[in-house]
Short mmCIF file of C-alpha atoms and ligand atoms in Angstrom, two decimals:
data_model
loop_
_atom_site.label_atom_id
_atom_site.label_comp_id
_atom_site.label_asym_id
_atom_site.label_seq_id
_atom_site.Cartn_x
_atom_site.Cartn_y
_atom_site.Cartn_z
CA MET T 47 60.34 -99.29 82.94
CA ASN T 48 62.71 -97.74 85.43
CA ARG T 49 61.71 -94.89 87.71
CA ILE T 50 62.93 -92.21 85.32
CA GLN T 51 61.04 -93.78 82.40
CA ILE T 52 57.89 -94.01 84.52
CA LYS T 53 58.22 -90.36 85.54
CA LYS T 54 58.69 -89.38 81.87
CA ALA T 55 55.66 -91.44 80.82
CA LEU T 56 53.57 -89.81 83.53
CA LEU T 57 54.69 -86.35 82.47
CA ILE T 58 53.80 -87.08 78.82
CA ALA T 59 50.41 -88.45 79.89
CA ALA T 60 49.77 -85.34 81.98
CA ALA T 61 50.77 -83.08 79.11
CA LEU T 62 48.46 -84.97 76.77
CA ALA T 63 45.62 -84.66 79.24
CA VAL T 64 46.17 -80.90 79.38
CA THR T 65 46.23 -80.67 75.58
CA SER T 66 43.09 -82.69 75.16
CA THR T 67 41.25 -80.61 77.79
CA ALA T 68 42.42 -77.48 76.01
CA ALA T 69 41.02 -78.80 72.73
CA ALA T 70 37.79 -79.73 74.46
CA ALA T 71 37.44 -76.43 76.25
CA GLY T 72 35.26 -73.72 74.86
CA LYS T 73 32.06 -72.07 75.76
CA LEU T 74 29.10 -70.62 73.93
CA GLU T 75 26.37 -68.55 75.48
CA ILE T 76 23.26 -68.09 73.40
CA PHE T 77 20.43 -65.91 74.55
CA SER T 78 16.74 -66.25 73.64
CA TRP T 79 13.19 -66.23 75.01
CA TRP T 80 12.56 -69.81 73.96
CA SER T 81 12.13 -71.46 77.32
CA GLY T 82 9.86 -74.09 78.85
CA ASP T 83 7.15 -75.29 76.52
CA GLU T 84 8.39 -73.24 73.59
CA ALA T 85 11.94 -74.58 73.82
CA PRO T 86 11.89 -77.93 71.93
CA ALA T 87 13.01 -76.53 68.56
CA LYS T 88 15.88 -74.58 70.10
CA ASP T 89 16.82 -77.59 72.25
CA ALA T 90 17.10 -79.71 69.10
CA LEU T 91 19.38 -77.11 67.50
CA ILE T 92 21.60 -77.01 70.58
CA LYS T 93 21.76 -80.80 70.59
CA LEU T 94 22.96 -80.72 67.00
CA TYR T 95 25.58 -78.11 67.91
CA LYS T 96 26.83 -80.30 70.74
CA GLN T 97 27.11 -83.25 68.38
CA LYS T 98 29.26 -81.19 66.06
CA TYR T 99 31.31 -79.50 68.79
CA PRO T 100 31.23 -81.97 71.67
CA GLY T 101 33.81 -80.11 73.75
CA VAL T 102 31.92 -76.83 73.88
CA ASP T 103 29.98 -76.02 76.98
CA VAL T 104 26.74 -74.44 75.76
CA ILE T 105 25.08 -71.99 78.10
CA ASP T 106 21.46 -71.71 77.10
CA ALA T 107 20.49 -68.36 78.61
CA THR T 108 16.76 -67.78 78.37
CA VAL T 109 14.42 -65.16 79.74
CA ALA T 110 10.87 -66.47 79.57
CA GLY T 111 8.04 -64.41 78.13
CA GLY T 112 6.31 -64.57 74.74
CA ALA T 113 7.52 -62.28 71.95
CA GLY T 114 10.62 -61.52 74.00
CA THR T 115 9.00 -58.77 76.02
CA ASN T 116 11.11 -59.63 79.08
CA ALA T 117 14.16 -60.94 77.24
CA LYS T 118 14.67 -57.77 75.24
CA ALA T 119 14.90 -55.68 78.40
CA VAL T 120 17.51 -58.02 79.91
CA LEU T 121 19.43 -58.08 76.64
CA LYS T 122 19.55 -54.29 76.61
CA THR T 123 21.06 -54.22 80.10
CA ARG T 124 23.69 -56.75 79.10
CA MET T 125 24.56 -55.08 75.80
CA LEU T 126 24.84 -51.65 77.35
CA GLY T 127 26.71 -53.06 80.34
CA GLY T 128 29.38 -54.57 78.07
CA THR T 129 28.54 -58.21 78.82
CA PRO T 130 26.79 -59.35 75.65
CA PRO T 131 25.90 -63.00 75.16
CA ASP T 132 27.89 -64.64 72.35
CA SER T 133 24.84 -64.70 70.12
CA PHE T 134 21.24 -63.66 70.70
CA GLN T 135 17.78 -64.07 69.21
CA VAL T 136 16.57 -60.96 67.45
CA HIS T 137 13.83 -60.34 64.91
CA ALA T 138 14.99 -59.64 61.39
CA GLY T 139 14.07 -56.12 60.39
CA GLN T 140 13.83 -52.95 62.41
CA GLU T 141 14.25 -54.67 65.79
CA LEU T 142 17.77 -55.65 64.64
CA ILE T 143 18.65 -52.67 62.47
CA GLY T 144 16.91 -49.85 64.35
CA THR T 145 18.17 -51.00 67.74
CA TRP T 146 21.54 -52.73 67.51
CA VAL T 147 22.94 -51.91 64.09
CA VAL T 148 22.39 -48.16 64.34
CA ALA T 149 24.02 -48.30 67.77
CA ASN T 150 27.05 -49.96 66.16
CA ARG T 151 26.86 -52.98 68.48
CA MET T 152 26.86 -55.78 65.90
CA GLU T 153 29.47 -57.37 63.69
CA ASP T 154 28.91 -57.29 59.95
CA LEU T 155 28.35 -60.86 58.76
CA SER T 156 28.67 -60.19 55.01
CA SER T 157 31.80 -62.33 54.63
CA LEU T 158 30.18 -65.22 56.52
CA PHE T 159 27.17 -64.97 54.18
CA LYS T 160 29.50 -65.12 51.21
CA ALA T 161 31.52 -68.04 52.55
CA GLU T 162 28.38 -70.04 53.41
CA GLY T 163 26.62 -69.19 50.14
CA TRP T 164 23.59 -67.81 52.01
CA ASN T 165 23.01 -64.99 49.56
CA LYS T 166 21.95 -67.62 47.05
CA VAL T 167 19.61 -69.62 49.28
CA LEU T 168 17.79 -66.87 51.20
CA PRO T 169 14.93 -64.91 49.62
CA GLN T 170 15.89 -61.33 48.76
CA ASP T 171 13.01 -60.01 50.93
CA VAL T 172 14.60 -61.65 53.96
CA ILE T 173 18.12 -60.49 53.10
CA ASP T 174 16.78 -56.95 52.74
CA LEU T 175 15.40 -57.11 56.28
CA ILE T 176 18.82 -57.90 57.77
CA SER T 177 20.82 -55.55 55.58
CA ALA T 178 21.70 -51.92 56.24
CA LYS T 179 24.65 -49.58 55.98
CA GLY T 180 26.28 -51.86 53.41
CA GLY T 181 26.37 -54.84 55.78
CA ILE T 182 24.37 -57.98 56.69
CA TRP T 183 23.76 -58.18 60.41
CA SER T 184 22.16 -61.47 61.48
CA VAL T 185 21.42 -65.02 60.37
CA PRO T 186 17.71 -65.84 59.98
CA VAL T 187 16.71 -69.30 61.17
CA ASN T 188 13.07 -69.23 60.07
CA VAL T 189 10.03 -67.45 58.73
CA HIS T 190 6.99 -67.29 60.98
CA ARG T 191 3.52 -66.21 59.91
CA SER T 192 1.63 -63.83 62.18
CA ASN T 193 -1.81 -63.77 60.51
CA VAL T 194 -3.29 -67.10 61.48
CA MET T 195 -6.63 -67.78 63.16
CA TRP T 196 -6.61 -71.00 65.17
CA TYR T 197 -9.67 -73.00 66.09
CA ASN T 198 -10.85 -76.38 67.27
CA PRO T 199 -12.55 -78.09 64.28
CA ALA T 200 -14.80 -80.40 66.32
CA LYS T 201 -16.02 -77.55 68.51
CA LEU T 202 -16.79 -75.26 65.56
CA LYS T 203 -18.81 -78.09 64.04
CA ALA T 204 -20.70 -78.64 67.28
CA TRP T 205 -21.44 -74.91 67.52
CA GLY T 206 -22.54 -74.85 63.87
CA VAL T 207 -20.11 -72.14 62.73
CA THR T 208 -17.34 -71.95 60.15
CA PRO T 209 -14.13 -69.87 60.28
CA PRO T 210 -15.15 -66.31 59.33
CA LYS T 211 -13.47 -64.83 56.27
CA THR T 212 -13.97 -61.14 57.05
CA TRP T 213 -13.94 -59.18 60.30
CA ALA T 214 -17.58 -58.20 59.68
CA GLU T 215 -18.44 -61.90 59.46
CA PHE T 216 -16.30 -62.53 62.53
CA LEU T 217 -18.47 -60.16 64.59
CA GLY T 218 -21.61 -61.97 63.39
CA THR T 219 -20.11 -65.35 64.32
CA CYS T 220 -19.15 -63.93 67.68
CA ALA T 221 -22.73 -62.82 68.39
CA LYS T 222 -24.01 -66.25 67.35
CA LEU T 223 -21.56 -68.02 69.66
CA LYS T 224 -22.40 -65.72 72.57
CA ALA T 225 -26.07 -66.54 72.05
CA LYS T 226 -25.09 -70.20 72.36
CA GLY T 227 -23.49 -69.53 75.71
CA VAL T 228 -19.84 -69.19 74.67
CA ALA T 229 -18.81 -66.37 77.00
CA ALA T 230 -15.64 -65.43 75.12
CA PRO T 231 -15.66 -66.60 71.48
CA LEU T 232 -12.24 -64.99 71.02
CA VAL T 233 -9.36 -65.63 73.41
CA VAL T 234 -6.59 -63.09 73.84
CA GLY T 235 -3.73 -63.01 76.31
CA GLU T 236 -1.33 -60.46 77.79
CA ASN T 237 -0.64 -57.09 76.20
CA TRP T 238 1.63 -58.17 73.33
CA THR T 239 -0.97 -60.69 72.12
CA GLN T 240 -3.49 -57.82 71.96
CA GLN T 241 -1.00 -55.85 69.87
CA HIS T 242 -0.73 -58.95 67.71
CA LEU T 243 -4.50 -58.94 67.27
CA TRP T 244 -4.49 -55.19 66.59
CA GLU T 245 -1.94 -55.68 63.83
CA ASN T 246 -4.09 -58.36 62.23
CA VAL T 247 -7.27 -56.28 62.36
CA MET T 248 -5.37 -53.26 61.01
CA ILE T 249 -3.88 -55.19 58.09
CA GLY T 250 -7.33 -56.58 57.34
CA THR T 251 -8.71 -53.04 57.36
CA LEU T 252 -5.95 -51.30 55.39
CA GLY T 253 -4.91 -54.12 53.07
CA PRO T 254 -1.26 -54.99 52.50
CA GLN T 255 -0.39 -51.80 50.61
CA GLY T 256 -1.98 -49.58 53.24
CA TRP T 257 0.03 -51.38 55.94
CA ARG T 258 3.26 -50.87 53.98
CA ASP T 259 2.40 -47.20 53.54
CA LEU T 260 1.84 -46.82 57.28
CA TRP T 261 5.40 -47.93 58.08
CA ALA T 262 6.84 -46.01 55.16
CA GLY T 263 5.34 -42.86 56.69
CA LYS T 264 3.08 -42.37 53.65
CA LEU T 265 -0.11 -43.08 55.58
CA LYS T 266 -0.59 -41.30 58.88
CA PHE T 267 -1.99 -43.04 61.93
CA THR T 268 -4.49 -40.19 62.09
CA ASP T 269 -5.86 -41.08 58.63
CA PRO T 270 -9.57 -42.05 58.83
CA ARG T 271 -8.73 -45.55 57.54
CA VAL T 272 -6.38 -46.17 60.44
CA VAL T 273 -8.86 -44.71 62.91
CA GLN T 274 -11.40 -47.14 61.44
CA GLY T 275 -8.89 -49.95 62.04
CA PHE T 276 -8.75 -49.00 65.73
CA THR T 277 -12.57 -48.94 65.88
CA ASN T 278 -12.71 -52.40 64.29
CA PHE T 279 -10.12 -53.67 66.76
CA GLY T 280 -12.27 -52.35 69.62
CA LYS T 281 -15.30 -54.27 68.35
CA VAL T 282 -13.26 -57.45 67.99
CA MET T 283 -11.95 -57.03 71.54
CA ASP T 284 -15.57 -56.92 72.78
CA CYS T 285 -15.72 -60.56 71.74
CA ALA T 286 -12.77 -61.56 73.95
CA ASN T 287 -12.25 -62.92 77.47
CA LYS T 288 -12.00 -60.50 80.36
CA ASP T 289 -8.97 -62.13 82.01
CA ALA T 290 -6.65 -61.47 79.07
CA SER T 291 -3.84 -59.69 80.89
CA GLY T 292 -3.05 -62.78 82.98
CA LEU T 293 -2.77 -65.22 80.08
CA SER T 294 0.36 -66.23 78.19
CA TRP T 295 -0.01 -67.13 74.52
CA GLN T 296 0.26 -70.78 75.47
CA GLN T 297 -2.58 -70.50 77.96
CA ALA T 298 -4.67 -68.72 75.34
CA SER T 299 -3.90 -71.56 72.89
CA ASP T 300 -5.00 -74.07 75.54
CA ARG T 301 -8.46 -72.51 75.51
CA ILE T 302 -8.75 -73.44 71.82
CA ALA T 303 -7.54 -76.98 72.45
CA ASP T 304 -9.98 -77.49 75.33
CA GLY T 305 -12.85 -75.74 73.51
CA THR T 306 -13.43 -72.89 75.98
CA SER T 307 -13.08 -70.31 73.20
CA ALA T 308 -13.61 -70.59 69.46
CA PHE T 309 -10.79 -68.48 67.97
CA ASN T 310 -7.28 -67.32 68.75
CA ILE T 311 -5.29 -65.00 66.50
CA MET T 312 -1.68 -65.97 66.94
CA GLY T 313 1.54 -66.57 65.02
CA ASP T 314 2.34 -70.04 63.82
CA TRP T 315 4.53 -70.85 66.81
CA ALA T 316 1.06 -71.97 67.95
CA ALA T 317 1.34 -74.79 65.37
CA GLY T 318 4.61 -75.80 67.02
CA TYR T 319 2.95 -75.70 70.42
CA PHE T 320 -0.09 -77.71 69.31
CA THR T 321 1.91 -80.40 67.52
CA THR T 322 5.25 -80.60 69.36
CA THR T 323 4.21 -79.75 72.91
CA LYS T 324 0.53 -80.78 73.04
CA LYS T 325 0.82 -83.64 70.50
CA LEU T 326 -2.38 -82.59 68.73
CA ALA T 327 -3.03 -83.61 65.14
CA PRO T 328 -3.45 -80.97 62.42
CA ASN T 329 -6.99 -80.55 61.08
CA THR T 330 -8.51 -82.57 63.93
CA GLY T 331 -6.84 -81.42 67.16
CA PHE T 332 -6.48 -77.91 65.78
CA GLY T 333 -7.46 -76.06 62.63
CA TRP T 334 -6.37 -72.79 61.05
CA ALA T 335 -7.25 -70.15 58.48
CA PRO T 336 -5.78 -66.78 57.53
CA THR T 337 -7.07 -64.09 59.87
CA PRO T 338 -10.20 -62.40 58.51
CA ASP T 339 -9.71 -60.09 55.53
CA THR T 340 -6.08 -61.18 55.07
CA ARG T 341 -6.42 -64.12 52.71
CA GLY T 342 -3.68 -63.80 50.09
CA THR T 343 -1.43 -61.86 52.46
CA PHE T 344 1.37 -63.45 54.49
CA VAL T 345 2.32 -61.33 57.50
CA MET T 346 5.88 -62.43 58.15
CA LEU T 347 8.55 -62.20 60.77
CA ALA T 348 11.85 -63.99 61.10
CA ASP T 349 13.85 -65.04 64.13
CA SER T 350 17.54 -64.55 63.63
CA PHE T 351 20.80 -64.68 65.55
CA GLY T 352 23.50 -62.05 65.46
CA LEU T 353 27.07 -61.64 66.61
CA PRO T 354 27.45 -58.75 69.05
CA LYS T 355 30.71 -56.85 69.12
CA GLY T 356 32.74 -58.00 72.10
CA ALA T 357 31.35 -61.57 72.14
CA LYS T 358 33.69 -63.52 74.43
CA ASP T 359 33.45 -66.78 72.50
CA ARG T 360 33.54 -65.48 68.97
CA THR T 361 34.71 -68.67 67.24
CA GLU T 362 32.05 -70.78 68.94
CA ALA T 363 29.45 -68.12 68.12
CA ILE T 364 30.40 -68.16 64.44
CA ASN T 365 30.05 -71.96 64.45
CA TRP T 366 26.61 -71.49 66.01
CA LEU T 367 25.65 -69.03 63.28
CA LYS T 368 26.86 -71.45 60.62
CA LEU T 369 24.55 -74.09 62.05
CA VAL T 370 21.62 -71.65 62.35
CA GLY T 371 21.97 -70.76 58.67
CA SER T 372 22.55 -74.31 57.43
CA LYS T 373 19.98 -76.51 55.73
CA GLN T 374 20.44 -79.19 58.38
CA GLY T 375 20.03 -76.66 61.20
CA GLN T 376 16.88 -75.12 59.71
CA ASP T 377 15.31 -78.47 58.85
CA THR T 378 15.94 -79.63 62.42
CA PHE T 379 14.59 -76.50 64.09
CA ASN T 380 11.60 -75.47 62.01
CA PRO T 381 9.51 -78.66 61.82
CA LEU T 382 9.33 -78.50 65.63
CA LYS T 383 8.82 -74.73 65.82
CA GLY T 384 5.84 -74.27 63.51
CA SER T 385 7.80 -71.95 61.24
CA ILE T 386 9.18 -72.65 57.79
CA ALA T 387 12.86 -72.47 56.90
CA ALA T 388 14.19 -69.11 55.82
CA ARG T 389 16.23 -71.02 53.20
CA THR T 390 14.55 -71.78 49.91
CA ASP T 391 16.12 -75.25 49.60
CA SER T 392 14.63 -76.87 52.71
CA ASP T 393 13.30 -80.41 52.64
CA LEU T 394 9.52 -80.00 52.97
CA SER T 395 9.01 -83.72 53.50
CA LYS T 396 10.29 -83.15 57.04
CA TYR T 397 7.48 -80.71 57.81
CA GLY T 398 3.92 -81.16 59.02
CA THR T 399 0.63 -80.36 57.30
CA TYR T 400 0.37 -76.83 58.68
CA SER T 401 3.91 -75.85 57.64
CA LYS T 402 3.40 -77.23 54.16
CA SER T 403 0.41 -74.93 53.73
CA ALA T 404 2.39 -71.97 55.09
CA ALA T 405 5.27 -72.76 52.72
CA ALA T 406 2.85 -72.71 49.77
CA ASP T 407 1.36 -69.37 50.85
CA TRP T 408 4.85 -67.89 51.41
CA LYS T 409 5.52 -68.47 47.71
CA THR T 410 2.30 -67.04 46.34
CA ASN T 411 0.95 -64.46 48.83
CA LYS T 412 1.69 -60.76 49.17
CA ILE T 413 4.32 -60.42 51.88
CA VAL T 414 4.19 -57.74 54.58
CA GLY T 415 6.15 -57.46 57.83
CA SER T 416 4.90 -57.71 61.39
CA MET T 417 5.15 -54.71 63.70
CA VAL T 418 4.84 -56.55 67.03
CA HIS T 419 7.55 -58.99 66.02
CA GLY T 420 10.10 -56.46 64.96
CA ALA T 421 10.01 -56.55 61.17
CA VAL T 422 8.68 -53.09 60.33
CA ALA T 423 9.10 -50.99 63.46
CA PRO T 424 12.01 -50.35 65.81
CA GLU T 425 11.93 -51.33 69.48
CA SER T 426 11.39 -47.70 70.45
CA PHE T 427 7.97 -47.94 68.80
CA THR T 428 6.88 -51.46 69.73
CA SER T 429 7.88 -51.24 73.39
CA ALA T 430 5.84 -48.05 73.88
CA PHE T 431 2.87 -49.03 71.70
CA GLY T 432 1.66 -51.45 74.38
CA ALA T 433 0.58 -48.54 76.58
CA ILE T 434 -1.50 -47.09 73.73
CA ILE T 435 -3.23 -50.45 73.30
CA ASP T 436 -3.93 -50.73 77.04
CA GLN T 437 -5.42 -47.26 77.09
CA PHE T 438 -7.47 -47.90 73.98
CA VAL T 439 -8.87 -51.18 75.27
CA ALA T 440 -10.01 -49.35 78.41
CA SER T 441 -11.36 -46.19 76.69
CA LYS T 442 -12.19 -47.34 73.11
CA ASN T 443 -11.21 -43.84 72.01
CA ALA T 444 -10.05 -44.54 68.45
CA GLN T 445 -9.21 -40.91 67.55
CA GLY T 446 -7.16 -40.52 70.71
CA ALA T 447 -5.27 -43.78 70.18
CA ALA T 448 -4.54 -42.90 66.55
CA ALA T 449 -3.19 -39.47 67.55
CA ALA T 450 -1.00 -41.00 70.27
CA ALA T 451 0.30 -43.61 67.83
CA GLN T 452 1.23 -40.89 65.32
CA GLN T 453 3.15 -39.00 68.00
CA LEU T 454 4.98 -42.18 68.91
CA ALA T 455 5.72 -42.89 65.23
CA ASP T 456 7.18 -39.39 64.86
CA ARG T 457 9.38 -39.88 67.92
CA ALA T 458 10.53 -43.30 66.69
CA GLY T 459 11.37 -41.87 63.27
CA ILE T 460 8.91 -44.07 61.35
CA GLY T 461 9.17 -43.35 57.64
CA LYS T 462 12.21 -41.09 58.12
C1 GAL J 523 7.85 -64.25 68.52
C2 GAL J 523 8.99 -65.10 68.03
C3 GAL J 523 8.56 -66.52 67.93
C4 GAL J 523 7.91 -66.98 69.22
C5 GAL J 523 6.88 -65.99 69.71
C6 GAL J 523 6.26 -66.31 71.04
O1 GAL J 523 8.23 -62.93 68.66
O2 GAL J 523 9.42 -64.62 66.79
O3 GAL J 523 9.63 -67.34 67.60
O4 GAL J 523 8.91 -67.19 70.15
O5 GAL J 523 7.42 -64.72 69.77
O6 GAL J 523 7.15 -66.18 72.08
#
């Protein structure tokens, strides 16, 4: 090679290097509240994305805090400030529709659903939750169950009690355990976990149809049945630990694993935590039952990802959504998360004992949506309802709480 040839060769090599960097470039920012010890399922999904799109730099933006209480506030600032993440975690249902779709901040994903064939593999109930104004607005990755009571089988045996089937029985079991020196038979955590408990006691009190009527505006919060639900919730709270406000849901779950408390009412991300994070075995390390008075009802919620208008890395975000909605993506994520796939064609052999039982109930139970986790109520309701719960727990004034909840429901346009 002479000097000119060498120069030419170098120039071609440089140009190639530029081209290959350009092909490798690309960025994707996804936003969620799955951090720390509740991150493994999301981490596995990101790993899969990186395998498929090795050149893309994935920014995993998380804001810690169960149920997204902190993340949702940060998301709001970013969305309103015009710097949305490329895709973000949002609950299917009113949290998505009543907050971001009505504000015209999301892209309609109907054509993506058609292209990926998702209309055929997602249950109609789930599609209904993400549909409004003639569009489909997010991609559900899972179905979680909210109405689960977790316990430690060996400890219950040692205490001589069995999982109570009704709330009345629960109160009896609670008294029995207290008499045996268990200071707090029930463990609850920070405010949203108390709302979670409230929802479970209320559904047990009203039954699935009553709960549906409440969110359809057909049953008022001031109705004696709902007031009774608040009273029942107050009695159940008397059974709980006094340091609730300082505990995360994981710390509350730890008290079941270590046998400090007998029961925790929590969604089935607790199954993910027990098995994936704590490496406990189902039926020995932890046990479960439907929350009292809700056998035959599956209180559902679904995590989904949407595409905000103005996403900077739209192509990468669409590839992320394709993965989230795929069979491979869902069967990678959900066995670690404690949830079941939103898709009906998932491979159950990949799932643990708990999830298999949830999948069976999902097929046969009556399905209702969770309020705390965004299915039946908009953010404007759920974010303010926490204050009503705090006040109620302090005062135990059921009539007052019911009246305040009805005012809030009117302001949030529930049933309108
Ligand atoms: C729920 C969410 C679950 C889990 C849980 C605890 O709202 O749907 O996936 O993250 O909060 O943080």
